[in-house]
Amino acid sequence: MDYQQGDTIVAIATPPGEGGVGILRFSGPQAPSIATALCGRRSAKPLTPRHAHFRRFYARDGSLIDHGIVLYFPAPNSYTGETVVELQGHGSPLALASLLTEAIALGARAARAGEFSERAFLNGRLDLAQAEAVADLIHARSDAQARAAAASLEGAFSQAVDDIHGQLLRLLALAEAGLDFSEEDLGDAHAQAISDSLVRLDAQVAHLLKQAQQGARLARGGRVVLAGRPNVGKSSLMNALARRESAIVTAIPGTTRDLLREEIILGGLPVELVDTAGLREATDAVEAEGVARARNILHSAQLILLVADASTGWQSEDEVILRDLPEGPRRIIWNKMDLVSAPPATPTGEEAITLSAQTGAGLDTLHCSLIEALGVQGDSCPFSARRRHVEALESCAHRLGIAGDTLRLGDAPELVAQSLREAAAALAGITGHMDVEDILGEIFSRFCIGK
Ligand SMILES: Nc1nc2c(c(=O)[nH]1)N(C=O)[C@@H](CNc1ccc(C(=O)N[C@@H](CCC(=O)O)C(=O)O)cc1)CN2
Ligand SMILES: Nc1nc2c(ncn2[C@@H]2O[C@H](COP(=O)(O)OP(=O)(O)OP(=O)(O)O)[C@@H](O)[C@H]2O)c(=O)[nH]1
């Protein structure tokens, strides 16, 4: 099923700014005529599909804008599934802006954000999970994130979903068939077959859910917040952690003055380290705002590191900070262990890690502990996912559970079918593959000819 939207969209496909090459991309039925018009009357030669053509690009007044390569992808063999044409000129923001203006004057419409990928989805070139993976690949901040997103874009996640979806539809057909025959006693063998399939599917969904949770954690990245009183060595610890991760120390711009942020890569997972220097008794309105922000960020942390000074031991200020921490995973970090021979007493019930930010001793242990606490080893994720996908899989698992319970009660076969239908719909939401027609097809394909 292939369709072209009525209008032809255009956008600068390369990032803003100066670069070697800049691309103006069209999608829609008018793409070849508009692009050919931009190439001037003299070279109105037709474009050969999937060939590189050297062309000059002109404004309507005949002035030369740039020259470059033109590519023509006739529908449906293109990224969007529509006719696509690209003008690949120089990476000059001004030349590209002129080309865009001319293209719009010639009848193209400026594309909305994501519209090329949206059209690719509507034309069945990408499913929803793949379209989401395009965005995740573009926004990846670690190699592991990028690799996982590329695998999802290639269909690794979608295939697993579709596979289970297909099995579910076959099971549904079986359950629906049972409804027709409920008078005759097709009975036990039939119920047993459904029950066996359900057990298998349960396990497969549980496995996929686990992988999707990992993939979603990887795609989201982590946030570790450092708390602690002044001078315990929070900045030193930030630097020590950041320096271990070779080039990936980037101060994230736009940071509020009171919070210090750095991004590090831990086991393939991008982790934002936040130093809450402001977590103290507020003396004025500005500091009060700083403390409020620190508290907010603490609430959004996957892990809080309460840094304490081993050379002074546990102080009442440490206790106040600990008491005020929100619920959630946390570790006490005994820093400056190089100054003492044994770790001081840790408050009961707290997990502590000992290290020296200055000498680097103990940082490996912290490293491992962080990866474990964040719950994902990025390099072992087979694909990227999102919270939306995780929720859909959870809903699917829940519906399968209900189907199993209902089956065991044995009194409402139509409710088993209903739960299976809902489980299938939840999966279909992940890929956007609509399930109604599939179910009909699956059911009717099993009918006798002539019925
Ligand atoms: N210049 C350029 N590079 C780009 C893109 C683009 O739009 N332009 N892409 C945009 O994001 C990505 C590539 N996406 C594409 C996806 C499908 C087809 C395509 O022509 N598909 C045909 C043929 C497939 C084949 O030969 O195997 C098809 O599916 O029928 C092209 C680009 C990344 N690189
Ligand atoms: N001996 C020793 N000194 C350390 C260690 N870590 C930090 N220091 C020293 O402790 C002092 C405070 O370190 P910072 O990293 O600035 O501490 P902070 O917690 O960020 O302090 P504020 O920015 O005031 O919140 C500095 O003089 C560091 O050199 C360590 O592991 N061993």
Short mmCIF file of C-alpha atoms and ligand atoms in Angstrom, two decimals:
data_model
loop_
_atom_site.label_atom_id
_atom_site.label_comp_id
_atom_site.label_asym_id
_atom_site.label_seq_id
_atom_site.Cartn_x
_atom_site.Cartn_y
_atom_site.Cartn_z
CA MET A 1 0.00 0.00 0.00
CA ASP A 2 1.73 3.05 -1.25
CA TYR A 3 0.52 6.57 -1.43
CA GLN A 4 1.90 10.01 -2.11
CA GLN A 5 0.82 12.93 -0.03
CA GLY A 6 -0.55 15.69 -2.24
CA ASP A 7 2.09 18.24 -1.48
CA THR A 8 5.81 18.18 -1.99
CA ILE A 9 7.86 18.99 1.10
CA VAL A 10 11.34 20.42 1.19
CA ALA A 11 13.94 20.97 3.92
CA ILE A 12 17.61 21.50 4.44
CA ALA A 13 18.60 18.00 5.57
CA THR A 14 22.09 18.81 6.81
CA PRO A 15 22.73 20.47 10.18
CA PRO A 16 22.69 24.26 10.44
CA GLY A 17 26.08 25.91 10.05
CA GLU A 18 28.99 25.71 7.68
CA GLY A 19 30.09 22.36 6.31
CA GLY A 20 31.60 20.55 3.40
CA VAL A 21 28.31 19.60 1.82
CA GLY A 22 24.76 20.84 2.37
CA ILE A 23 21.69 18.94 1.21
CA LEU A 24 18.26 20.22 0.20
CA ARG A 25 15.85 17.29 0.21
CA PHE A 26 12.42 17.10 -1.45
CA SER A 27 9.74 14.46 -1.04
CA GLY A 28 6.54 14.35 -3.04
CA PRO A 29 5.24 14.19 -6.58
CA GLN A 30 6.52 17.64 -7.63
CA ALA A 31 10.07 16.95 -6.44
CA PRO A 32 11.57 16.26 -9.90
CA SER A 33 9.89 19.21 -11.64
CA ILE A 34 10.80 21.70 -8.90
CA ALA A 35 14.37 20.42 -8.72
CA THR A 36 14.71 20.50 -12.49
CA ALA A 37 13.41 24.09 -12.53
CA LEU A 38 16.06 25.01 -9.93
CA CYS A 39 18.70 23.58 -12.25
CA GLY A 40 17.79 26.15 -14.91
CA ARG A 41 16.11 25.96 -18.25
CA ARG A 42 19.28 25.09 -20.16
CA SER A 43 19.90 21.80 -18.39
CA ALA A 44 16.32 20.57 -18.30
CA LYS A 45 17.57 17.09 -19.10
CA PRO A 46 15.51 14.43 -17.32
CA LEU A 47 16.99 12.91 -14.19
CA THR A 48 18.08 9.28 -14.25
CA PRO A 49 16.88 7.34 -11.19
CA ARG A 50 19.55 6.72 -8.54
CA HIS A 51 22.34 8.42 -10.50
CA ALA A 52 24.54 11.31 -9.46
CA HIS A 53 24.07 14.28 -11.82
CA PHE A 54 26.29 17.36 -11.81
CA ARG A 55 24.05 20.45 -12.06
CA ARG A 56 24.11 24.21 -11.46
CA PHE A 57 21.44 25.67 -9.19
CA TYR A 58 19.81 29.00 -10.17
CA ALA A 59 17.45 31.51 -8.60
CA ARG A 60 14.30 32.51 -10.52
CA ASP A 61 16.06 35.69 -11.71
CA GLY A 62 18.65 33.54 -13.41
CA SER A 63 21.47 34.24 -10.95
CA LEU A 64 23.67 31.33 -9.95
CA ILE A 65 23.31 30.10 -6.35
CA ASP A 66 25.61 27.08 -6.26
CA HIS A 67 26.42 23.90 -8.12
CA GLY A 68 26.42 20.33 -6.94
CA ILE A 69 25.02 16.83 -7.22
CA VAL A 70 21.39 15.95 -7.88
CA LEU A 71 19.95 12.58 -6.85
CA TYR A 72 16.56 11.26 -7.95
CA PHE A 73 14.78 8.41 -6.16
CA PRO A 74 11.46 7.64 -7.86
CA ALA A 75 8.66 6.36 -5.60
CA PRO A 76 8.48 3.95 -3.90
CA ASN A 77 12.21 3.24 -3.67
CA SER A 78 13.26 6.05 -1.40
CA TYR A 79 13.55 6.90 2.28
CA THR A 80 9.98 8.24 2.43
CA GLY A 81 8.47 5.86 -0.10
CA GLU A 82 7.55 8.94 -2.16
CA THR A 83 9.55 10.45 -4.97
CA VAL A 84 12.61 12.02 -3.39
CA VAL A 85 15.07 14.42 -4.99
CA GLU A 86 18.18 15.82 -3.34
CA LEU A 87 20.26 18.83 -4.28
CA GLN A 88 23.65 18.32 -2.71
CA GLY A 89 25.43 21.64 -2.76
CA HIS A 90 28.07 23.22 -0.60
CA GLY A 91 27.54 23.49 3.13
CA SER A 92 26.88 27.20 2.95
CA PRO A 93 23.99 28.35 5.16
CA LEU A 94 23.26 31.29 2.83
CA ALA A 95 23.30 29.28 -0.40
CA LEU A 96 21.10 26.61 1.21
CA ALA A 97 18.67 29.23 2.52
CA SER A 98 18.43 30.70 -1.01
CA LEU A 99 17.78 27.27 -2.49
CA LEU A 100 15.08 26.66 0.10
CA THR A 101 13.42 30.00 -0.68
CA GLU A 102 13.49 29.26 -4.41
CA ALA A 103 12.10 25.76 -3.88
CA ILE A 104 9.19 27.17 -1.87
CA ALA A 105 8.56 29.83 -4.53
CA LEU A 106 8.39 27.00 -7.07
CA GLY A 107 5.63 25.26 -5.11
CA ALA A 108 7.26 23.12 -2.45
CA ARG A 109 6.19 23.44 1.18
CA ALA A 110 8.66 23.71 4.07
CA ALA A 111 8.61 20.35 5.88
CA ARG A 112 7.56 20.13 9.51
CA ALA A 113 9.93 18.49 12.01
CA GLY A 114 10.02 14.75 11.44
CA GLU A 115 7.81 14.92 8.38
CA PHE A 116 10.13 12.89 6.12
CA SER A 117 10.20 10.07 8.67
CA GLU A 118 6.46 10.45 9.27
CA ARG A 119 5.86 9.93 5.57
CA ALA A 120 8.25 6.96 5.62
CA PHE A 121 6.05 5.49 8.37
CA LEU A 122 2.78 6.28 6.59
CA ASN A 123 4.17 4.60 3.48
CA GLY A 124 5.25 1.53 5.41
CA ARG A 125 8.97 2.14 4.82
CA LEU A 126 9.64 2.28 8.56
CA ASP A 127 7.49 1.12 11.43
CA LEU A 128 6.98 3.30 14.50
CA ALA A 129 9.76 1.72 16.55
CA GLN A 130 12.15 2.18 13.62
CA ALA A 131 11.12 5.80 13.14
CA GLU A 132 11.77 6.37 16.84
CA ALA A 133 15.15 4.67 16.42
CA VAL A 134 16.08 7.20 13.71
CA ALA A 135 15.64 9.96 16.29
CA ASP A 136 17.47 7.94 18.94
CA LEU A 137 20.40 7.34 16.59
CA ILE A 138 20.62 11.04 15.76
CA HIS A 139 20.55 12.01 19.44
CA ALA A 140 22.84 9.24 20.71
CA ARG A 141 25.58 10.43 23.07
CA SER A 142 27.53 7.20 23.43
CA ASP A 143 28.70 4.51 21.05
CA ALA A 144 26.55 1.93 22.80
CA GLN A 145 23.47 4.14 22.41
CA ALA A 146 24.23 4.68 18.72
CA ARG A 147 24.80 0.95 18.08
CA ALA A 148 21.62 -0.02 19.88
CA ALA A 149 19.60 2.59 17.97
CA ALA A 150 21.10 1.40 14.67
CA ALA A 151 20.02 -2.15 15.52
CA SER A 152 16.48 -0.94 16.24
CA LEU A 153 16.47 1.05 13.02
CA GLU A 154 17.49 -2.12 11.21
CA GLY A 155 14.44 -3.78 12.77
CA ALA A 156 15.97 -5.90 15.56
CA PHE A 157 13.34 -4.83 18.09
CA SER A 158 10.45 -4.66 15.60
CA GLN A 159 11.15 -8.19 14.37
CA ALA A 160 11.04 -9.56 17.89
CA VAL A 161 7.74 -7.72 18.47
CA ASP A 162 6.29 -8.85 15.14
CA ASP A 163 7.34 -12.44 15.81
CA ILE A 164 5.48 -12.54 19.12
CA HIS A 165 2.58 -10.64 17.56
CA GLY A 166 2.29 -13.30 14.85
CA GLN A 167 2.28 -16.10 17.40
CA LEU A 168 -0.34 -14.26 19.40
CA LEU A 169 -2.56 -13.94 16.34
CA ARG A 170 -2.26 -17.66 15.65
CA LEU A 171 -3.15 -18.36 19.26
CA LEU A 172 -6.08 -15.99 18.98
CA ALA A 173 -7.29 -17.81 15.88
CA LEU A 174 -7.09 -21.03 17.85
CA ALA A 175 -9.03 -19.51 20.74
CA GLU A 176 -11.64 -18.07 18.36
CA ALA A 177 -12.01 -21.46 16.70
CA GLY A 178 -12.70 -22.90 20.14
CA LEU A 179 -15.60 -20.49 20.52
CA ASP A 180 -17.35 -21.93 17.47
CA PHE A 181 -17.00 -25.47 18.69
CA SER A 182 -17.78 -24.95 22.34
CA GLU A 183 -20.88 -27.13 22.06
CA GLU A 184 -19.08 -30.16 20.73
CA ASP A 185 -16.45 -31.23 23.11
CA LEU A 186 -13.29 -30.25 21.36
CA GLY A 187 -12.49 -29.67 24.97
CA ASP A 188 -9.38 -30.59 26.83
CA ALA A 189 -6.84 -31.05 24.06
CA HIS A 190 -7.80 -27.70 22.64
CA ALA A 191 -7.59 -25.91 25.98
CA GLN A 192 -4.23 -27.61 26.62
CA ALA A 193 -2.85 -26.39 23.28
CA ILE A 194 -3.89 -22.83 24.12
CA SER A 195 -2.45 -23.11 27.58
CA ASP A 196 0.91 -24.42 26.26
CA SER A 197 1.14 -21.58 23.76
CA LEU A 198 0.32 -19.08 26.46
CA VAL A 199 3.15 -20.32 28.66
CA ARG A 200 5.60 -20.02 25.75
CA LEU A 201 4.38 -16.55 24.86
CA ASP A 202 4.54 -15.39 28.47
CA ALA A 203 8.20 -16.33 28.61
CA GLN A 204 8.98 -14.65 25.30
CA VAL A 205 7.23 -11.42 26.29
CA ALA A 206 9.00 -11.43 29.66
CA HIS A 207 12.37 -11.82 27.90
CA LEU A 208 11.63 -9.09 25.38
CA LEU A 209 10.36 -6.82 28.16
CA LYS A 210 13.65 -7.22 29.98
CA GLN A 211 15.63 -6.37 26.86
CA ALA A 212 13.36 -3.39 26.14
CA GLN A 213 13.79 -2.12 29.71
CA GLN A 214 17.56 -2.25 29.21
CA GLY A 215 17.28 -0.62 25.81
CA ALA A 216 15.08 2.14 27.22
CA ARG A 217 17.45 2.75 30.13
CA LEU A 218 20.32 2.97 27.69
CA ALA A 219 18.46 5.38 25.41
CA ARG A 220 17.45 7.58 28.35
CA GLY A 221 20.90 7.71 29.90
CA GLY A 222 21.59 8.04 33.60
CA ARG A 223 21.78 10.79 36.14
CA VAL A 224 23.98 10.55 39.21
CA VAL A 225 23.81 13.40 41.69
CA LEU A 226 26.59 14.18 44.13
CA ALA A 227 25.54 15.63 47.45
CA GLY A 228 27.63 16.52 50.42
CA ARG A 229 28.87 19.40 52.48
CA PRO A 230 31.53 21.77 51.14
CA ASN A 231 35.11 20.58 50.83
CA VAL A 232 34.50 16.87 51.12
CA GLY A 233 35.84 16.49 47.55
CA LYS A 234 32.76 16.42 45.31
CA SER A 235 34.47 18.40 42.53
CA SER A 236 37.57 16.28 42.80
CA LEU A 237 35.43 13.17 42.49
CA MET A 238 33.60 14.61 39.47
CA ASN A 239 36.92 15.34 37.82
CA ALA A 240 38.36 11.95 38.71
CA LEU A 241 35.35 10.17 37.25
CA ALA A 242 35.28 12.35 34.18
CA ARG A 243 38.98 11.99 33.48
CA ARG A 244 38.69 8.22 33.39
CA GLU A 245 36.35 8.50 30.43
CA SER A 246 38.87 9.87 27.95
CA ALA A 247 37.35 12.36 25.52
CA ILE A 248 33.78 12.35 26.69
CA VAL A 249 34.01 15.11 29.27
CA THR A 250 31.62 17.78 28.09
CA ALA A 251 30.30 20.53 30.29
CA ILE A 252 26.67 20.77 29.24
CA PRO A 253 25.90 24.41 28.42
CA GLY A 254 22.88 26.27 29.70
CA THR A 255 23.48 24.96 33.18
CA THR A 256 22.09 26.87 36.12
CA ARG A 257 24.85 28.50 38.08
CA ASP A 258 24.22 26.52 41.19
CA LEU A 259 24.42 23.07 39.59
CA LEU A 260 27.54 21.80 37.92
CA ARG A 261 27.02 19.17 35.26
CA GLU A 262 29.36 16.89 33.40
CA GLU A 263 28.65 13.99 31.14
CA ILE A 264 30.60 10.77 31.41
CA ILE A 265 30.18 7.39 29.74
CA LEU A 266 29.83 4.47 32.13
CA GLY A 267 29.75 1.01 30.60
CA GLY A 268 28.43 2.57 27.38
CA LEU A 269 25.73 4.52 29.20
CA PRO A 270 25.86 8.33 29.04
CA VAL A 271 25.60 9.53 32.60
CA GLU A 272 25.05 13.09 33.67
CA LEU A 273 26.98 13.80 36.85
CA VAL A 274 25.53 16.69 38.79
CA ASP A 275 27.30 18.45 41.63
CA THR A 276 24.82 20.11 43.96
CA ALA A 277 27.18 22.61 45.51
CA GLY A 278 24.22 24.59 46.78
CA LEU A 279 22.78 22.01 49.16
CA ARG A 280 23.19 24.01 52.36
CA GLU A 281 21.26 26.25 54.72
CA ALA A 282 19.89 29.06 52.56
CA THR A 283 20.75 32.57 53.74
CA ASP A 284 19.08 34.56 50.95
CA ALA A 285 16.53 34.23 48.15
CA VAL A 286 19.12 33.35 45.50
CA GLU A 287 20.60 30.59 47.57
CA ALA A 288 17.11 29.36 48.47
CA GLU A 289 16.39 29.01 44.75
CA GLY A 290 19.69 27.13 44.37
CA VAL A 291 18.76 24.73 47.14
CA ALA A 292 15.32 24.22 45.59
CA ARG A 293 16.98 23.29 42.30
CA ALA A 294 19.35 20.93 44.07
CA ARG A 295 16.40 19.21 45.70
CA ASN A 296 14.63 18.92 42.35
CA ILE A 297 17.62 17.36 40.69
CA LEU A 298 18.01 14.97 43.63
CA HIS A 299 14.48 13.76 42.97
CA SER A 300 15.30 13.02 39.35
CA ALA A 301 18.51 11.10 40.12
CA GLN A 302 18.80 7.38 39.47
CA LEU A 303 21.50 7.32 42.10
CA ILE A 304 22.69 9.75 44.76
CA LEU A 305 26.25 9.75 45.98
CA LEU A 306 26.56 11.33 49.38
CA VAL A 307 30.22 12.29 49.54
CA ALA A 308 31.76 12.43 53.02
CA ASP A 309 35.26 13.16 54.27
CA ALA A 310 36.96 10.10 55.77
CA SER A 311 39.50 12.29 57.55
CA THR A 312 36.79 14.01 59.61
CA GLY A 313 34.40 11.09 59.91
CA TRP A 314 30.60 11.38 59.92
CA GLN A 315 29.54 14.89 60.96
CA SER A 316 26.19 16.28 62.04
CA GLU A 317 26.00 18.23 58.73
CA ASP A 318 26.38 14.93 56.88
CA GLU A 319 23.54 13.53 58.94
CA VAL A 320 21.29 16.49 58.05
CA ILE A 321 21.97 16.03 54.35
CA LEU A 322 21.38 12.30 54.57
CA ARG A 323 18.10 12.81 56.40
CA ASP A 324 16.86 15.22 53.75
CA LEU A 325 17.68 12.99 50.76
CA PRO A 326 14.69 11.74 48.81
CA GLU A 327 13.89 8.04 48.71
CA GLY A 328 15.84 6.05 46.15
CA PRO A 329 19.16 4.32 45.54
CA ARG A 330 22.13 6.00 47.23
CA ARG A 331 25.66 5.31 48.36
CA ILE A 332 27.84 7.02 50.90
CA ILE A 333 31.26 7.78 49.46
CA TRP A 334 34.07 7.94 51.98
CA ASN A 335 36.53 10.21 50.16
CA LYS A 336 40.11 11.12 51.20
CA MET A 337 40.84 7.54 52.28
CA ASP A 338 44.52 8.32 51.59
CA LEU A 339 44.50 10.34 54.85
CA VAL A 340 43.24 7.51 57.07
CA SER A 341 44.11 3.89 57.66
CA ALA A 342 40.58 2.55 58.10
CA PRO A 343 37.15 3.80 57.01
CA PRO A 344 35.16 5.66 59.66
CA ALA A 345 31.90 4.24 60.99
CA THR A 346 29.12 4.47 58.43
CA PRO A 347 25.56 5.24 59.61
CA THR A 348 23.66 2.00 60.02
CA GLY A 349 21.74 0.72 57.04
CA GLU A 350 23.81 2.69 54.54
CA GLU A 351 26.03 1.23 51.84
CA ALA A 352 29.44 2.85 51.65
CA ILE A 353 32.28 2.94 49.12
CA THR A 354 35.74 4.02 50.14
CA LEU A 355 38.05 5.89 47.78
CA SER A 356 40.46 8.71 47.25
CA ALA A 357 39.59 11.14 44.50
CA GLN A 358 43.15 12.41 44.74
CA THR A 359 45.07 9.13 44.33
CA GLY A 360 42.37 7.33 42.34
CA ALA A 361 42.27 4.38 44.74
CA GLY A 362 38.81 2.83 44.89
CA LEU A 363 37.53 4.51 41.75
CA ASP A 364 37.26 1.16 39.96
CA THR A 365 34.96 -0.14 42.67
CA LEU A 366 32.86 3.00 42.38
CA HIS A 367 32.77 2.54 38.62
CA CYS A 368 31.40 -1.00 38.93
CA SER A 369 29.00 0.02 41.65
CA LEU A 370 27.63 2.84 39.48
CA ILE A 371 27.08 0.56 36.50
CA GLU A 372 25.31 -1.94 38.71
CA ALA A 373 23.14 0.69 40.40
CA LEU A 374 22.14 2.24 37.08
CA GLY A 375 20.92 -1.16 35.99
CA VAL A 376 22.32 -1.31 32.48
CA GLN A 377 25.52 -2.31 30.76
CA GLY A 378 25.08 -0.32 27.55
CA ASP A 379 27.37 -2.53 25.51
CA SER A 380 25.17 -5.56 26.10
CA CYS A 381 21.91 -4.02 24.86
CA PRO A 382 20.81 -5.69 21.62
CA PHE A 383 18.56 -2.75 20.66
CA SER A 384 17.31 0.61 21.87
CA ALA A 385 13.77 1.13 23.12
CA ARG A 386 11.61 3.70 24.85
CA ARG A 387 9.38 3.91 27.88
CA ARG A 388 6.39 3.74 25.52
CA HIS A 389 7.56 0.34 24.28
CA VAL A 390 8.21 -0.94 27.79
CA GLU A 391 4.69 0.08 28.86
CA ALA A 392 3.19 -1.66 25.83
CA LEU A 393 5.09 -4.86 26.64
CA GLU A 394 4.00 -4.63 30.28
CA SER A 395 0.42 -4.26 29.15
CA CYS A 396 0.83 -7.24 26.81
CA ALA A 397 2.27 -9.36 29.64
CA HIS A 398 -0.59 -8.30 31.90
CA ARG A 399 -3.22 -9.28 29.29
CA LEU A 400 -1.57 -12.63 28.74
CA GLY A 401 -1.70 -13.20 32.47
CA ILE A 402 -5.42 -12.46 32.48
CA ALA A 403 -5.93 -14.80 29.51
CA GLY A 404 -4.12 -17.55 31.42
CA ASP A 405 -6.18 -17.00 34.57
CA THR A 406 -9.42 -16.99 32.60
CA LEU A 407 -8.42 -20.14 30.76
CA ARG A 408 -7.72 -21.92 34.03
CA LEU A 409 -11.14 -20.95 35.36
CA GLY A 410 -12.46 -22.52 32.18
CA ASP A 411 -15.80 -20.81 32.04
CA ALA A 412 -15.50 -17.89 29.62
CA PRO A 413 -13.65 -18.75 26.42
CA GLU A 414 -14.71 -15.48 24.78
CA LEU A 415 -12.89 -13.60 27.57
CA VAL A 416 -9.70 -15.52 26.78
CA ALA A 417 -9.98 -14.38 23.19
CA GLN A 418 -10.71 -10.83 24.31
CA SER A 419 -7.57 -10.70 26.49
CA LEU A 420 -5.46 -12.14 23.69
CA ARG A 421 -6.85 -9.51 21.33
CA GLU A 422 -5.89 -6.78 23.81
CA ALA A 423 -2.42 -8.29 24.25
CA ALA A 424 -1.96 -8.26 20.46
CA ALA A 425 -3.21 -4.67 20.24
CA ALA A 426 -0.65 -3.59 22.84
CA LEU A 427 2.15 -5.12 20.74
CA ALA A 428 0.79 -3.59 17.55
CA GLY A 429 1.03 -0.19 19.21
CA ILE A 430 4.82 -0.57 19.42
CA THR A 431 5.36 -0.92 15.71
CA GLY A 432 2.16 0.83 14.61
CA HIS A 433 1.27 -2.28 12.64
CA MET A 434 -2.47 -2.22 12.93
CA ASP A 435 -3.77 -5.48 14.16
CA VAL A 436 -7.40 -5.52 13.09
CA GLU A 437 -6.76 -6.46 9.48
CA ASP A 438 -4.07 -8.88 10.57
CA ILE A 439 -6.45 -10.66 12.87
CA LEU A 440 -9.09 -10.80 10.18
CA GLY A 441 -6.55 -12.16 7.72
CA GLU A 442 -5.26 -14.67 10.21
CA ILE A 443 -8.76 -15.82 11.05
CA PHE A 444 -10.17 -15.89 7.53
CA SER A 445 -7.14 -17.52 6.00
CA ARG A 446 -8.02 -20.52 8.14
CA PHE A 447 -11.55 -20.70 6.82
CA CYS A 448 -12.48 -23.32 4.26
CA ILE A 449 -12.78 -22.03 0.73
CA GLY A 450 -16.40 -21.19 0.00
CA LYS A 451 -17.42 -20.62 3.59
N1 LIG B 1 21.98 11.61 0.93
C1 LIG B 1 21.25 10.99 1.82
N2 LIG B 1 21.83 10.16 2.70
C2 LIG B 1 21.09 9.52 3.63
C3 LIG B 1 19.69 9.69 3.70
C4 LIG B 1 19.10 10.58 2.75
O1 LIG B 1 17.89 10.80 2.75
N3 LIG B 1 19.92 11.19 1.85
N4 LIG B 1 18.96 9.01 4.66
C5 LIG B 1 17.74 9.45 5.15
O2 LIG B 1 17.43 9.40 6.31
C6 LIG B 1 19.54 7.83 5.29
C7 LIG B 1 19.45 6.69 4.35
N5 LIG B 1 18.09 6.27 4.14
C8 LIG B 1 17.64 5.75 2.97
C9 LIG B 1 16.70 4.76 3.03
C10 LIG B 1 16.28 4.16 1.87
C11 LIG B 1 16.77 4.57 0.65
C12 LIG B 1 16.37 3.87 -0.61
O3 LIG B 1 16.65 4.33 -1.70
N6 LIG B 1 15.74 2.73 -0.50
C13 LIG B 1 15.34 1.91 -1.62
C14 LIG B 1 16.49 1.02 -2.09
C15 LIG B 1 16.98 0.08 -1.03
C16 LIG B 1 18.09 -0.82 -1.52
O4 LIG B 1 18.70 -0.58 -2.55
O5 LIG B 1 18.33 -1.80 -0.79
C17 LIG B 1 14.17 1.07 -1.21
O6 LIG B 1 13.97 0.89 -0.02
O7 LIG B 1 13.48 0.60 -2.10
C18 LIG B 1 17.69 5.59 0.59
C19 LIG B 1 18.12 6.20 1.76
C20 LIG B 1 20.95 8.14 5.63
N7 LIG B 1 21.70 8.68 4.51
N1 LIG B 2 43.95 14.10 50.68
C1 LIG B 2 42.90 14.23 49.87
N2 LIG B 2 42.42 15.43 49.60
C2 LIG B 2 41.36 15.55 48.78
C3 LIG B 2 40.77 14.41 48.20
N3 LIG B 2 39.73 14.83 47.43
C4 LIG B 2 39.69 16.16 47.55
N4 LIG B 2 40.67 16.60 48.36
C5 LIG B 2 40.94 17.99 48.74
O1 LIG B 2 39.82 18.50 49.43
C6 LIG B 2 39.60 19.87 49.12
C7 LIG B 2 38.20 20.09 48.65
O2 LIG B 2 38.01 19.42 47.42
P1 LIG B 2 36.86 19.80 46.43
O3 LIG B 2 36.85 18.77 45.38
O4 LIG B 2 36.95 21.20 46.00
O5 LIG B 2 35.61 19.62 47.39
P2 LIG B 2 34.08 20.00 47.14
O6 LIG B 2 33.30 19.05 47.94
O7 LIG B 2 33.79 20.04 45.69
O8 LIG B 2 33.99 21.41 47.74
P3 LIG B 2 32.94 22.55 47.39
O9 LIG B 2 33.17 22.90 45.95
O10 LIG B 2 33.28 23.65 48.33
O11 LIG B 2 31.58 21.98 47.61
C8 LIG B 2 40.66 20.23 48.08
O12 LIG B 2 41.74 20.84 48.71
C9 LIG B 2 41.08 18.87 47.53
O13 LIG B 2 42.42 18.87 47.08
C10 LIG B 2 41.34 13.14 48.49
O14 LIG B 2 40.88 12.08 48.02
N5 LIG B 2 42.38 13.10 49.33
#
